[in-house]
Short mmCIF file of N, CA and C in Angstrom, two decimals:
data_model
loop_
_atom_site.label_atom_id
_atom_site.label_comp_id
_atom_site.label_asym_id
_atom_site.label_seq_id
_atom_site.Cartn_x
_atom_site.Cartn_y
_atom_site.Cartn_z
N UNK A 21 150.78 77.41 105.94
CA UNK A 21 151.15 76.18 105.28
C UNK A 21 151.07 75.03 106.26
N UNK A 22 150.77 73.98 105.69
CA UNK A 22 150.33 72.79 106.45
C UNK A 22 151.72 71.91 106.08
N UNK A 23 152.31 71.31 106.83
CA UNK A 23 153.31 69.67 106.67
C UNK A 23 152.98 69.03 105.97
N UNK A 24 153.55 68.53 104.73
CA UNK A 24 152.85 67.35 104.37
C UNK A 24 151.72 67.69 103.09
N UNK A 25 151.22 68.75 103.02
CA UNK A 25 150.33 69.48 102.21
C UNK A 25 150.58 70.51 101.01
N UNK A 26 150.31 70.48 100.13
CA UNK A 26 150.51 71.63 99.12
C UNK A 26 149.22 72.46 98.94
N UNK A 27 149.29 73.88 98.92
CA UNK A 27 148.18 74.43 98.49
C UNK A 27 148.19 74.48 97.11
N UNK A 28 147.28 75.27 96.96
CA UNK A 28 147.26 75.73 95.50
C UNK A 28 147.50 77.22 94.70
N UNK A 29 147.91 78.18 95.95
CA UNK A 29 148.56 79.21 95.14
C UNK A 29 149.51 79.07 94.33
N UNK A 30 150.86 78.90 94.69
CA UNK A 30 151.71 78.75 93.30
C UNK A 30 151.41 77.79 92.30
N UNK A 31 150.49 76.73 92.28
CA UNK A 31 149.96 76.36 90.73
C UNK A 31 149.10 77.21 89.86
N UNK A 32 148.69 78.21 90.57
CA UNK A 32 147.29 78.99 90.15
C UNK A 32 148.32 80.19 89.78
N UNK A 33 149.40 80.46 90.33
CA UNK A 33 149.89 81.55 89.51
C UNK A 33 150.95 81.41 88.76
N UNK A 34 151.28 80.29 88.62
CA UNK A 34 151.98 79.18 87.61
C UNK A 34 151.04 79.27 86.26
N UNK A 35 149.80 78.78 86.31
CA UNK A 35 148.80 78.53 85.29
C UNK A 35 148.36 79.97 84.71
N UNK A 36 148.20 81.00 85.70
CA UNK A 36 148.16 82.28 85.09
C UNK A 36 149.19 83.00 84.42
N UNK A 37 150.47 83.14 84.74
CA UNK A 37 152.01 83.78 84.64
C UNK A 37 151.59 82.94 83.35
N UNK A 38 151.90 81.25 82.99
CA UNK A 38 151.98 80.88 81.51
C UNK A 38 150.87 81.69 80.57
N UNK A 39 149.35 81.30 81.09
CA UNK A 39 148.72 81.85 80.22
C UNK A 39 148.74 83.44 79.51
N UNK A 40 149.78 84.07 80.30
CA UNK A 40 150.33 85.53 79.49
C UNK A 40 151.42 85.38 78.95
N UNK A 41 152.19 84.33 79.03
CA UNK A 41 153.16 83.87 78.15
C UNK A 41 154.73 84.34 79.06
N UNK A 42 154.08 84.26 80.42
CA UNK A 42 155.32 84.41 81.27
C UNK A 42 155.71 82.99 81.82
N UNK A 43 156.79 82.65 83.22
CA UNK A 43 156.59 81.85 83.58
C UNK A 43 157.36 82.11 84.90
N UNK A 44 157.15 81.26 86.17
CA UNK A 44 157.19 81.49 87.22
C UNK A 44 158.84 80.22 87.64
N UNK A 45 159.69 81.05 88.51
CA UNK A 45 160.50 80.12 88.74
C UNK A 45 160.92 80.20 90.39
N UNK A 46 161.49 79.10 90.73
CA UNK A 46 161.38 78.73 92.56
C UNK A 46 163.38 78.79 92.77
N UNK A 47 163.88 79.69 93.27
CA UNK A 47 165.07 79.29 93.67
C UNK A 47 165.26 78.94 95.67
N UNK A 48 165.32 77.74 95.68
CA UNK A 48 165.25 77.49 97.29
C UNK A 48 167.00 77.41 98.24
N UNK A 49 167.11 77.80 98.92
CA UNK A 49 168.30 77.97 99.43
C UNK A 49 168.51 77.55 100.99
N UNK A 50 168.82 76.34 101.31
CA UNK A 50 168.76 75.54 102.68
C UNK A 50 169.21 76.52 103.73
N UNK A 51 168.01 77.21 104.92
CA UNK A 51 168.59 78.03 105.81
C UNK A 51 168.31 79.26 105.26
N UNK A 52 167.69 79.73 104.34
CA UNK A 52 167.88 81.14 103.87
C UNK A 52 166.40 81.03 103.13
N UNK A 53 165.49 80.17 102.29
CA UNK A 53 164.43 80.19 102.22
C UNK A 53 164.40 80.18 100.91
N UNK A 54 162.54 80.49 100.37
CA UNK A 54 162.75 80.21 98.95
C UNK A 54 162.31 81.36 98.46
N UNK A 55 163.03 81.85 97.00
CA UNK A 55 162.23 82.80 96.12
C UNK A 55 161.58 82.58 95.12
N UNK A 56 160.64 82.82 94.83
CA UNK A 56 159.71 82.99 94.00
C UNK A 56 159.95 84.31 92.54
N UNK A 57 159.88 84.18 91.38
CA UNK A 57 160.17 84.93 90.59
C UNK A 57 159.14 84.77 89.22
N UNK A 58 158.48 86.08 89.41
CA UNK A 58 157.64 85.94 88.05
C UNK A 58 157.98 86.27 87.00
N UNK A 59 157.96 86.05 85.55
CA UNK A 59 158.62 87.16 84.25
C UNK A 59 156.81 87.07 83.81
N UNK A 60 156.94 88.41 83.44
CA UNK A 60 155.67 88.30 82.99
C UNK A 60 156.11 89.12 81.55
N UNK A 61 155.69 88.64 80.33
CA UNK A 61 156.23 89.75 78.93
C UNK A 61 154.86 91.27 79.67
N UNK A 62 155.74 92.82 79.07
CA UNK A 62 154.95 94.07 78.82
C UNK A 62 153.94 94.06 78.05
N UNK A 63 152.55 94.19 78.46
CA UNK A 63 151.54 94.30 78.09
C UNK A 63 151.25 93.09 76.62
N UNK A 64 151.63 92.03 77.50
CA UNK A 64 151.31 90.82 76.51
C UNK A 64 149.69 90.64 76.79
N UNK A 65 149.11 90.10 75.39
CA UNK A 65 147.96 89.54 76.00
C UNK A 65 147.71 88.12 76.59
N UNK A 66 146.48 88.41 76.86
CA UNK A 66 146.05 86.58 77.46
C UNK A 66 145.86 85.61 76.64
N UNK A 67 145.59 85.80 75.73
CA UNK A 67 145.01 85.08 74.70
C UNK A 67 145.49 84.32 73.64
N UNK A 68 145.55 83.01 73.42
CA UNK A 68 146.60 82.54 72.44
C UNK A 68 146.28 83.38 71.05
N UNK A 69 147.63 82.79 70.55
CA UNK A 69 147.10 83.60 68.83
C UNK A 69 146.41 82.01 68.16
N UNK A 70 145.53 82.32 67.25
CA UNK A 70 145.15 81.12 66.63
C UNK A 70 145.82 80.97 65.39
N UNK A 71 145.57 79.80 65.30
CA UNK A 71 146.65 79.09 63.83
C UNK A 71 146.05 79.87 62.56
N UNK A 72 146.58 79.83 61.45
CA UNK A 72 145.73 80.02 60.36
C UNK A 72 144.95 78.89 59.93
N UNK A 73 143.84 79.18 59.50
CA UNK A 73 142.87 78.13 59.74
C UNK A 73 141.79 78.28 57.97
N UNK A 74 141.71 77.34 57.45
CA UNK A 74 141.18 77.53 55.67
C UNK A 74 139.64 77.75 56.10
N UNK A 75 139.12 77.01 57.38
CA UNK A 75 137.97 77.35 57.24
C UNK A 75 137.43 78.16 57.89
N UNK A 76 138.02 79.47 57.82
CA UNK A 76 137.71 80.72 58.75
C UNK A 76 138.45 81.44 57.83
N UNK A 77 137.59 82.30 56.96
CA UNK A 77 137.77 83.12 55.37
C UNK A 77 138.48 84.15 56.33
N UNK A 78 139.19 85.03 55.37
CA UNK A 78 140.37 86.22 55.66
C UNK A 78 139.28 87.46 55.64
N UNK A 79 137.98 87.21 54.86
CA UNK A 79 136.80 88.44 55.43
C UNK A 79 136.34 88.21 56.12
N UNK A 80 136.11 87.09 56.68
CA UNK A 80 135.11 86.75 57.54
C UNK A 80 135.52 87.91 58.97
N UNK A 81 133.83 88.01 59.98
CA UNK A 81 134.30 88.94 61.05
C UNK A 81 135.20 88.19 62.28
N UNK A 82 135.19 88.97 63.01
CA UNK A 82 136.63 88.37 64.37
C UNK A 82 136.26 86.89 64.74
N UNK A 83 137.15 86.23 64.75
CA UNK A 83 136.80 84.57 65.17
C UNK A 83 136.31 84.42 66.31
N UNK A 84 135.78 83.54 66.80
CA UNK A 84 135.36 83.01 67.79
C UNK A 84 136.32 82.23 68.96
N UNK A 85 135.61 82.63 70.49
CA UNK A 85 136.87 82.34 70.77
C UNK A 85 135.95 80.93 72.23
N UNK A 86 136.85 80.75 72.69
CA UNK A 86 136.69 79.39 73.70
C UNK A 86 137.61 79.73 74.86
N UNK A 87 136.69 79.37 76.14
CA UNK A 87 137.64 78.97 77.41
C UNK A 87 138.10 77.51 77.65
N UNK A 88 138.89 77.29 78.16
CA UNK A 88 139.13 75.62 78.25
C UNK A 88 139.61 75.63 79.72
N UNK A 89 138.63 74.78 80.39
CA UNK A 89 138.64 75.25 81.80
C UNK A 89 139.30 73.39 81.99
N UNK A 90 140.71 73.21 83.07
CA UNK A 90 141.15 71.41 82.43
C UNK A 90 142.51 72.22 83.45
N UNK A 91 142.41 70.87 84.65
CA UNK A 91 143.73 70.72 85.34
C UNK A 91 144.21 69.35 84.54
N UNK A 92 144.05 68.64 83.60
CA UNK A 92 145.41 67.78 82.99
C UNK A 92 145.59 68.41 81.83
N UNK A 93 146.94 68.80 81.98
CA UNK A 93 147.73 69.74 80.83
C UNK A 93 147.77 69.32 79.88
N UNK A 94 147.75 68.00 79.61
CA UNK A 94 147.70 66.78 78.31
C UNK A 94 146.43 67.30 77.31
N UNK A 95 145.09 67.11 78.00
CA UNK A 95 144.01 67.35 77.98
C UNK A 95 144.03 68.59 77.13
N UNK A 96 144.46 69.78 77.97
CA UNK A 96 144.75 70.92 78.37
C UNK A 96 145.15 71.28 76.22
N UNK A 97 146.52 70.67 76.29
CA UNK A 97 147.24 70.87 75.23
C UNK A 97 145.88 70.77 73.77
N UNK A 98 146.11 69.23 74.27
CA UNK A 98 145.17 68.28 73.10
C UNK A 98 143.94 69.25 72.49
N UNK A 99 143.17 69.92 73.22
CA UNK A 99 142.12 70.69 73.16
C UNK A 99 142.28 72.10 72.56
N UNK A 100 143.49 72.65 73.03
CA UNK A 100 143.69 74.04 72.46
C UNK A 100 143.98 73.74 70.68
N UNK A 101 144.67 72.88 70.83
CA UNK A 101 145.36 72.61 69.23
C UNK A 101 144.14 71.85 68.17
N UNK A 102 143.37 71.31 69.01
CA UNK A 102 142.29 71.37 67.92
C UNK A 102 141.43 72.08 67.71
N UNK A 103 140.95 73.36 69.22
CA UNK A 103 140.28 74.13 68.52
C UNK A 103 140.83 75.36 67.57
N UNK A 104 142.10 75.55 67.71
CA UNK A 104 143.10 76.44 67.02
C UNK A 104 143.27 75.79 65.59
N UNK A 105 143.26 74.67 65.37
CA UNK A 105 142.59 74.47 64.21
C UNK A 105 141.55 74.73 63.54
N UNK A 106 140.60 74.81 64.06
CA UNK A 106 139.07 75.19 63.47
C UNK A 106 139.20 76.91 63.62
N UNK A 107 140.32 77.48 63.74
CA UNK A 107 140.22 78.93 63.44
C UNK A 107 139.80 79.80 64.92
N UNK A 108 139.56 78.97 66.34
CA UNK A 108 139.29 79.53 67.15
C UNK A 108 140.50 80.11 68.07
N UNK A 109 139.77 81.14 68.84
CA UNK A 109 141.21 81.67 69.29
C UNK A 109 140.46 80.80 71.01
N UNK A 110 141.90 80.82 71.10
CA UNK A 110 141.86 79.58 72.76
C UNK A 110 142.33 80.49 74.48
N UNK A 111 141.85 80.14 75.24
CA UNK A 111 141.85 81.04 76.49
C UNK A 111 142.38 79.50 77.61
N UNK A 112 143.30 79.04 78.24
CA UNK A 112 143.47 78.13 79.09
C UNK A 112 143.72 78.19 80.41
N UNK A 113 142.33 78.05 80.86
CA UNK A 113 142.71 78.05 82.71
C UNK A 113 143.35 76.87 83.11
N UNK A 114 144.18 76.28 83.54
CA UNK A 114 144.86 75.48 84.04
C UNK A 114 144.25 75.05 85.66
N UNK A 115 143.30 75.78 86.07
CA UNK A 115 142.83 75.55 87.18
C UNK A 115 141.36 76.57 87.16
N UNK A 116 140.53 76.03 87.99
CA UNK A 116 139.18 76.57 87.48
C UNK A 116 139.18 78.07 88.24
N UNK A 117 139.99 77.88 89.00
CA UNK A 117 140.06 79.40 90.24
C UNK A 117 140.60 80.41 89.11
N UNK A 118 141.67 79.90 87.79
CA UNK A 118 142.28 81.04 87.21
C UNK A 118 141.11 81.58 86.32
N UNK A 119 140.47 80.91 86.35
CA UNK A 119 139.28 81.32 84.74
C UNK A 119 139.18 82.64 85.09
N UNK A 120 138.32 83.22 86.06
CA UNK A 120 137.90 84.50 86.34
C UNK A 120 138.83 85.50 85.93
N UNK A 121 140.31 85.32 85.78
CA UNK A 121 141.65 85.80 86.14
C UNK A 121 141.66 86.41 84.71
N UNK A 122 141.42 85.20 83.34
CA UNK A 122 141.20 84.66 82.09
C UNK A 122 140.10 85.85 81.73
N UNK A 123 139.13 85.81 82.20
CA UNK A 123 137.57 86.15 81.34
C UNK A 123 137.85 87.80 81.78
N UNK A 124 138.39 88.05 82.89
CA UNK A 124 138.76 89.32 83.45
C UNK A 124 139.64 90.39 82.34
N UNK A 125 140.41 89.93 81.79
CA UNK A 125 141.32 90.24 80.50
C UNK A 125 141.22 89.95 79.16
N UNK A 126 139.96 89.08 79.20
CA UNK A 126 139.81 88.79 77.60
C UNK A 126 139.43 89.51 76.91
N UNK A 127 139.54 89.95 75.52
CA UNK A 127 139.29 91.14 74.50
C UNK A 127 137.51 91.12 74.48
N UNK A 128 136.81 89.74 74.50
CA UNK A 128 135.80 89.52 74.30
C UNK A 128 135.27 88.27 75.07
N UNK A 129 133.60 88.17 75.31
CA UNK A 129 133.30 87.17 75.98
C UNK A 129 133.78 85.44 75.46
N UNK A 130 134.04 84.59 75.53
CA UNK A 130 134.33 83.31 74.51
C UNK A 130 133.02 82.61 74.49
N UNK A 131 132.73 82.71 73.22
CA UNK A 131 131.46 81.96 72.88
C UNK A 131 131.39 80.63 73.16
N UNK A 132 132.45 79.61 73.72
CA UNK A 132 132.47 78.24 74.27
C UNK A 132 133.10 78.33 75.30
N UNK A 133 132.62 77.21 75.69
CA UNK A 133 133.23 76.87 77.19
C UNK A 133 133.73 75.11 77.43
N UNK A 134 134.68 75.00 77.38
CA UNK A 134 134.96 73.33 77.55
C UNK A 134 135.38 73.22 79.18
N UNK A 135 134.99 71.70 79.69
CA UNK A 135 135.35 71.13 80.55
C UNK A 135 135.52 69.62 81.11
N UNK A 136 136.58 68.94 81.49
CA UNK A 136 135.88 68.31 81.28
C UNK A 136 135.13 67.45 82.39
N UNK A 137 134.21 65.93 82.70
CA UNK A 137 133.59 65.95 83.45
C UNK A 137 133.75 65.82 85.05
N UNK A 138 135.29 65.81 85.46
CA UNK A 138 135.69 64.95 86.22
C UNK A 138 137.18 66.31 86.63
N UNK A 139 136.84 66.87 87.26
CA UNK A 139 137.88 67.86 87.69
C UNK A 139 138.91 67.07 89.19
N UNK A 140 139.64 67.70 89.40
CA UNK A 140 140.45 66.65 90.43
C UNK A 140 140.15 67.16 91.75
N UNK A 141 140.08 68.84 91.99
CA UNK A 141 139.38 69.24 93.20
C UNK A 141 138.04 69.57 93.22
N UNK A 142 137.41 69.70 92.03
CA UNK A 142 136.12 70.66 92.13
C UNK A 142 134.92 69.85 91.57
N UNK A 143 134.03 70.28 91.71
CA UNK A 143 132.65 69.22 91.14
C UNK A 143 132.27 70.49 89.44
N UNK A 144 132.71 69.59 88.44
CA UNK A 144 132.75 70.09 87.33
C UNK A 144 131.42 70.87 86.83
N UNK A 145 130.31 70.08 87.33
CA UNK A 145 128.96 71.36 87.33
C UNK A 145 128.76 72.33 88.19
N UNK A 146 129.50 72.54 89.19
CA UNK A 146 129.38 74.04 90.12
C UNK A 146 130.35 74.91 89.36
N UNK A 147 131.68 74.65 88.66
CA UNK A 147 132.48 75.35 87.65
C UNK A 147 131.71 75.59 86.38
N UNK A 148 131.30 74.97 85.86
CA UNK A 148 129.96 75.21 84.69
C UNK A 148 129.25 76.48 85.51
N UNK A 149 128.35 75.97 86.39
CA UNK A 149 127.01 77.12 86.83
C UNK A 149 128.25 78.55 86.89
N UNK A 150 128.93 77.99 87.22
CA UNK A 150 129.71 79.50 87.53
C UNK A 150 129.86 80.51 86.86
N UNK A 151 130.62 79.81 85.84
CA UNK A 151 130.90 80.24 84.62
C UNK A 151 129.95 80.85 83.99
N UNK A 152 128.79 79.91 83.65
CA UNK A 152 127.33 80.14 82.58
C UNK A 152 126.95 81.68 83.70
N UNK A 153 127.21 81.97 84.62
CA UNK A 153 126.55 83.07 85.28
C UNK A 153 127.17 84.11 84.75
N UNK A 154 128.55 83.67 84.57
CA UNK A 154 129.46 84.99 83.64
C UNK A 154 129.17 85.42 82.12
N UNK A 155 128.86 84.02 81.93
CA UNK A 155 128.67 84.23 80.21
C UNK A 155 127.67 83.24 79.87
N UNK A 156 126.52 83.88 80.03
CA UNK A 156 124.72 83.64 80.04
C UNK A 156 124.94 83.06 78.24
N UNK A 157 125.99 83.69 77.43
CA UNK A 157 125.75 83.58 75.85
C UNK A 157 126.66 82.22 75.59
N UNK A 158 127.46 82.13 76.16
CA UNK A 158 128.63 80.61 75.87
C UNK A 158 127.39 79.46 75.92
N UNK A 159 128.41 78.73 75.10
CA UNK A 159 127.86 77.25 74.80
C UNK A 159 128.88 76.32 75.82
N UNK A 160 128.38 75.23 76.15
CA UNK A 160 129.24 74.17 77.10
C UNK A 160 129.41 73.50 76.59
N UNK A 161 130.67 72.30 76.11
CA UNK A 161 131.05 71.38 75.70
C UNK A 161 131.56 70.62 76.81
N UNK A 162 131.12 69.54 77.32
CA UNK A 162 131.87 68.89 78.47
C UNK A 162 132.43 67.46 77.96
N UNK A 163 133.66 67.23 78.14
CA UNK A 163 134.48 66.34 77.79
C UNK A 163 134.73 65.20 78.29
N UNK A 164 133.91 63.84 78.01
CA UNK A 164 133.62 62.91 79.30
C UNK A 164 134.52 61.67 79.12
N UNK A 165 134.43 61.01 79.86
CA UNK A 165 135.66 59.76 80.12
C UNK A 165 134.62 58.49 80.16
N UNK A 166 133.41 59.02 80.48
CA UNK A 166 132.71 57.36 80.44
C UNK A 166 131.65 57.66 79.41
N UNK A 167 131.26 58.61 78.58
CA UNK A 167 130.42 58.63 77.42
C UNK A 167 129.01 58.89 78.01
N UNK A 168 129.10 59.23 79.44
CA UNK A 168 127.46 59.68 79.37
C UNK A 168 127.46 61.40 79.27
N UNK A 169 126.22 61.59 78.91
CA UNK A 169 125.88 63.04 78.76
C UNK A 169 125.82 64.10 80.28
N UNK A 170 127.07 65.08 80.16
CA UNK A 170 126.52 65.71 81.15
C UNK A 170 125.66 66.42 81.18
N UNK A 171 124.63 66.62 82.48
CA UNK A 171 123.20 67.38 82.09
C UNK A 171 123.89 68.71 82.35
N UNK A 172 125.03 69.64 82.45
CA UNK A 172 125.03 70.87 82.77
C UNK A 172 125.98 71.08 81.10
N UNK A 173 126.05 70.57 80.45
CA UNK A 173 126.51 71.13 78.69
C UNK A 173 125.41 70.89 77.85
N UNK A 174 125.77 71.29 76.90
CA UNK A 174 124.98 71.90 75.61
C UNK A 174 125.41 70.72 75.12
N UNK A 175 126.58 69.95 75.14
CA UNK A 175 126.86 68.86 74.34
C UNK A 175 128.07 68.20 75.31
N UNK A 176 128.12 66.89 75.09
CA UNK A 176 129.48 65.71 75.60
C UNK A 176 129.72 65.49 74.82
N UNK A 177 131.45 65.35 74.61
CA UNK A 177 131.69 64.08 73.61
C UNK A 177 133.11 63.65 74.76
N UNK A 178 132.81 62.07 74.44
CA UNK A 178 133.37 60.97 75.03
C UNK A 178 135.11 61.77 74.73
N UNK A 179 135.81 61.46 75.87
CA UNK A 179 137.48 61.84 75.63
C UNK A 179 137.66 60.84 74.44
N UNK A 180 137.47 59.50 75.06
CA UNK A 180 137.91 58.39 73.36
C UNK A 180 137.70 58.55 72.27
N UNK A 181 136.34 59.74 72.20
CA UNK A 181 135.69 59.63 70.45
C UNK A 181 136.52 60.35 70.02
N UNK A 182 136.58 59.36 68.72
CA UNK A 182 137.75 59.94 67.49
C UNK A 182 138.27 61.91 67.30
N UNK A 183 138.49 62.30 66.73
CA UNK A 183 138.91 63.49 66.34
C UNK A 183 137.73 64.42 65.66
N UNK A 184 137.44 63.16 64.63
CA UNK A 184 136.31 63.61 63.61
C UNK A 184 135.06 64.43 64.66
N UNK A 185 135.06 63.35 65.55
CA UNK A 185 133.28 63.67 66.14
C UNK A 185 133.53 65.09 67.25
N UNK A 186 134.67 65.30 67.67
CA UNK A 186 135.33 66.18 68.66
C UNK A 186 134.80 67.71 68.09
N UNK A 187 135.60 67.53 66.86
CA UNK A 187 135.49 68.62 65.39
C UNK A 187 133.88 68.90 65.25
N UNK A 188 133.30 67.99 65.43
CA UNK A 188 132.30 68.28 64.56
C UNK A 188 131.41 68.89 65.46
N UNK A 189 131.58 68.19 66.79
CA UNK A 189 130.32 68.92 67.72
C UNK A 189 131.09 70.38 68.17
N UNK A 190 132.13 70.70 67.84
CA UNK A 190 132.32 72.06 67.94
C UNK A 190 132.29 72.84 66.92
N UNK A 191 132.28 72.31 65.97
CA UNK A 191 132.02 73.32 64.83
C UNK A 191 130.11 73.48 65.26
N UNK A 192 129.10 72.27 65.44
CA UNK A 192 128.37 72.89 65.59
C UNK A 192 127.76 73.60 66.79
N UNK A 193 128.51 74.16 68.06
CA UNK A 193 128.02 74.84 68.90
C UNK A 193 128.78 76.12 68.55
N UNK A 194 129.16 76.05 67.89
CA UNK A 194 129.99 77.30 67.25
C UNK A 194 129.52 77.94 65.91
N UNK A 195 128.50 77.26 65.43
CA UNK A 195 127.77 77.24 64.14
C UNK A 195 129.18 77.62 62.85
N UNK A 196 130.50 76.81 63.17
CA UNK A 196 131.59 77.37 62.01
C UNK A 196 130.56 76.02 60.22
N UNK A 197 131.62 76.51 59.81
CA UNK A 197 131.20 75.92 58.13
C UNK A 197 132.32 74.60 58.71
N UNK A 198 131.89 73.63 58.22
CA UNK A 198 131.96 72.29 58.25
C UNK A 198 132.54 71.64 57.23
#
């Protein structure tokens, strides 16, 4: 540990512990040091449950699912709940180091991949190439702040654009009914 510096292990196993639906807590004690405490639930999965969703029929086969690779939790939130609307089931790395952690335990590969363009430590197209090496079949959605197209997704849409257009370019890299 460095003075003055934070690493990034305990956010990374902060972001993992939640994404199984545990959570991690710090008790520090002046002179005696700090503990660290994980709860993790028994053989919980990784994977959110998705909402019930009208346009994803009760025959239809297993839904489709998405990674959402996003250190602002805002972001983070905003994104799961709309694709959990469209019937998708949602996977959230909270940091791009946990994804592997994520894709390592998932029931199935996730046919999307969101990110968005502007990560806070990492250059958001070396996390793309990464990824796309894992899952050659995912589609990229990259989520941009100034409206230009990133050249490493399948599609951008601007953070500002409305809801409607958000919806729509994921329903179509997802080919869902519209």
């Amino acid at each position: 540990s460095h003075p003055g510096r934070w690493g990034l292990g305990l956010p990374m196993v902060q972001a993992a512990a939640e994404a199984m639906g545990g959570r991690v807590a710090l008790e520090t004690r002046v002179g005696e040091g700090t503990t660290v405490r994980v709860d993790l639930p028994a053989g919980a999965p990784v994977r959110a449950r998705p909402v019930e969703s009208p346009e994803i029929s009760a025959g239809s086969a297993t839904p489709p699912s998405a990674l959402v690779v996003d250190d602002d939790p805002l972001r983070c939130t905003v994104l799961r709940r709309r694709l959990e609307g469209l019937g998708v089931e949602v996977l959230v790395a909270g940091h791009p180091e946990v994804a592997p952690l994520l894709l390592a335990q998932a029931p199935r590969p996730p046919a999307l991949l969101v990110l968005p363009t502007l990560l806070t430590e990492h250059v958001a197209a070396d996390v793309a190439e990464g990824l796309r090496r894992a899952l050659p079949a995912a589609r990229v959605l990259a989520i941009g702040r100034d409206g230009q197209a990133a050249p490493w997704a399948d599609a951008t849409v601007a953070e500002s654009d409305q809801q409607a257009s958000l919806l729509d370019c994921i329903r179509g890299l997802l080919e869902l009914p519209g």
